[in-house]
């Protein structure tokens, strides 16, 4: 159910004219009261002797009594709408819902004799309108601060109790949406995104790459953003704001956005929390390539989400978002559109009301930053392995959010998984063909031996796997694990036990990449990634350039 509380007005009769009228497209049928403050309010819809003027007079009685002390805009108007697939509620059920909403918002607390006067009008099967005048019996205004939030929370409980569709709800951690003026400006200037949305992406990408605040601001310098840093009198940084070069107001001045207005986790204090947690306390393994180190770290995310405290789990999801923000910078051009969309979708999934304990994710965060400072790997299989690990981690994040009733975040994670799955399928095609070719060269006794491992480890799935085109690639990977001294059946059982397979379109291909993360020798010959980025090791990463410059102010 959705509540819509409109801006208050001072024309009670005008609202009633609309509710009892034909509607803007003659959509109003049988308008009538389902409930009122005392149960005796006149109903012009069902009582031929009642008039709209009489009903308006009843509702406005205390407004007249309060005189100049009455609120200037005394009308409170809230519509409550059920989802299209919900069953048709009765008038009695709608009356109960109206009273619960009024109680939750503070307009008419249950059992309060001095509560505001109100009515609930129904003129369609799927919604009602609640109208109240904001003057209590003691002629004081009601205490209805945060009325939308309270109404929304109450409707969430009603959905559960009535067996209605449970809609995704806002927990006030979402980034602020562009205003209508910002959207109109973007359309006039021919930009696909508003300045606010573009800056949010730039800042998030810079944060995923930076290892210090100085580097963070340096990266922003070449990104198309103007940066204005504010300082305390002591000289310490107090905060920052950004603007797009060329985005000006009517006076020709840049349109600035503070970090916190771009997203709650982009304020300067939140950025400091992440960058401080990047400082190495234990040296990372020097022998492990950055891409493989990141894949192994991401691969642990599902287990960590399942067994960590909530604040640590939120941190693992936040650093997962940083990995997704970083990937478009170094991925092949053909994959970037899907990866950009994945990062944009997961932005909503990266935050909740749970405060992240970023110290728990130092190793993963350092691995994210390391891949941006190294040339892209020539082995295309490494990218496919990383994307497969990211897909599993995002699905685990969806489950984590869903079990905590973070409905918007769970939906964002689901959308992210679709984009990553598409990118993985494209990235995996060439290296998988190489592995498949190696499988074709296996002698029949070796193939039969690998098939026996599959039947022993996965008896319920074995025949489906063996019939898939990807079976030969899996057989080659299983043979590699055997040569390396591992037990293939045990590894197969492990990857299936700890990972979901419900969304897999090819079980054999999924298992190939999951086993590949446990074994380095995936392909004999390198498969080159076609990327335009060729940064020397250790160089500072850059986000897509624009014409930005930085201003410092004290």
PDB file of N, CA and C in Angstrom, residues 193 201 324-325 339-349 412 416:
ATOM      1  N   UNK A 193      21.719  12.520 -18.065  1.00  0.00           N
ATOM      2  CA  UNK A 193      21.588  12.486 -16.606  1.00  0.00           C
ATOM      3  C   UNK A 193      21.653  13.899 -16.062  1.00  0.00           C
ATOM      4  N   UNK A 201      28.125   9.712  -9.504  1.00  0.00           N
ATOM      5  CA  UNK A 201      28.946   8.663 -10.101  1.00  0.00           C
ATOM      6  C   UNK A 201      30.426   9.029 -10.057  1.00  0.00           C
ATOM      7  N   UNK A 324      32.370  -2.697  -7.714  1.00  0.00           N
ATOM      8  CA  UNK A 324      31.534  -2.482  -8.896  1.00  0.00           C
ATOM      9  C   UNK A 324      31.754  -1.090  -9.480  1.00  0.00           C
ATOM     10  N   UNK A 325      32.001  -0.087  -8.626  1.00  0.00           N
ATOM     11  CA  UNK A 325      32.297   1.256  -9.125  1.00  0.00           C
ATOM     12  C   UNK A 325      33.618   1.289  -9.888  1.00  0.00           C
ATOM     13  N   UNK A 339      28.402  -3.039 -16.915  1.00  0.00           N
ATOM     14  CA  UNK A 339      29.042  -2.826 -15.618  1.00  0.00           C
ATOM     15  C   UNK A 339      28.691  -1.468 -15.031  1.00  0.00           C
ATOM     16  N   UNK A 340      28.557  -0.458 -15.874  1.00  0.00           N
ATOM     17  CA  UNK A 340      28.120   0.862 -15.395  1.00  0.00           C
ATOM     18  C   UNK A 340      26.703   0.768 -14.827  1.00  0.00           C
ATOM     19  N   UNK A 341      25.839   0.050 -15.518  1.00  0.00           N
ATOM     20  CA  UNK A 341      24.469  -0.116 -15.017  1.00  0.00           C
ATOM     21  C   UNK A 341      24.449  -0.936 -13.729  1.00  0.00           C
ATOM     22  N   UNK A 342      25.320  -1.928 -13.628  1.00  0.00           N
ATOM     23  CA  UNK A 342      25.399  -2.721 -12.401  1.00  0.00           C
ATOM     24  C   UNK A 342      25.814  -1.851 -11.225  1.00  0.00           C
ATOM     25  N   UNK A 343      26.835  -1.016 -11.424  1.00  0.00           N
ATOM     26  CA  UNK A 343      27.303  -0.136 -10.355  1.00  0.00           C
ATOM     27  C   UNK A 343      26.221   0.861  -9.962  1.00  0.00           C
ATOM     28  N   UNK A 344      25.512   1.412 -10.953  1.00  0.00           N
ATOM     29  CA  UNK A 344      24.457   2.383 -10.665  1.00  0.00           C
ATOM     30  C   UNK A 344      23.322   1.736  -9.875  1.00  0.00           C
ATOM     31  N   UNK A 345      22.964   0.511 -10.246  1.00  0.00           N
ATOM     32  CA  UNK A 345      21.873  -0.174  -9.541  1.00  0.00           C
ATOM     33  C   UNK A 345      22.286  -0.517  -8.112  1.00  0.00           C
ATOM     34  N   UNK A 346      23.513  -0.986  -7.933  1.00  0.00           N
ATOM     35  CA  UNK A 346      23.938  -1.441  -6.605  1.00  0.00           C
ATOM     36  C   UNK A 346      24.172  -0.282  -5.647  1.00  0.00           C
ATOM     37  N   UNK A 347      24.270   0.939  -6.184  1.00  0.00           N
ATOM     38  CA  UNK A 347      24.423   2.110  -5.312  1.00  0.00           C
ATOM     39  C   UNK A 347      23.329   2.147  -4.257  1.00  0.00           C
ATOM     40  N   UNK A 348      22.097   1.800  -4.644  1.00  0.00           N
ATOM     41  CA  UNK A 348      20.992   1.799  -3.685  1.00  0.00           C
ATOM     42  C   UNK A 348      21.127   0.657  -2.685  1.00  0.00           C
ATOM     43  N   UNK A 349      21.745  -0.445  -3.112  1.00  0.00           N
ATOM     44  CA  UNK A 349      21.906  -1.591  -2.218  1.00  0.00           C
ATOM     45  C   UNK A 349      23.075  -1.432  -1.266  1.00  0.00           C
ATOM     46  N   UNK A 412      17.300  -3.599  -5.543  1.00  0.00           N
ATOM     47  CA  UNK A 412      18.453  -3.041  -6.260  1.00  0.00           C
ATOM     48  C   UNK A 412      19.512  -4.111  -6.511  1.00  0.00           C
ATOM     49  N   UNK A 416      21.014  -5.535 -10.036  1.00  0.00           N
ATOM     50  CA  UNK A 416      22.460  -5.571 -10.253  1.00  0.00           C
ATOM     51  C   UNK A 416      22.894  -6.941 -10.762  1.00  0.00           C
TER      52      UNK A 416
END
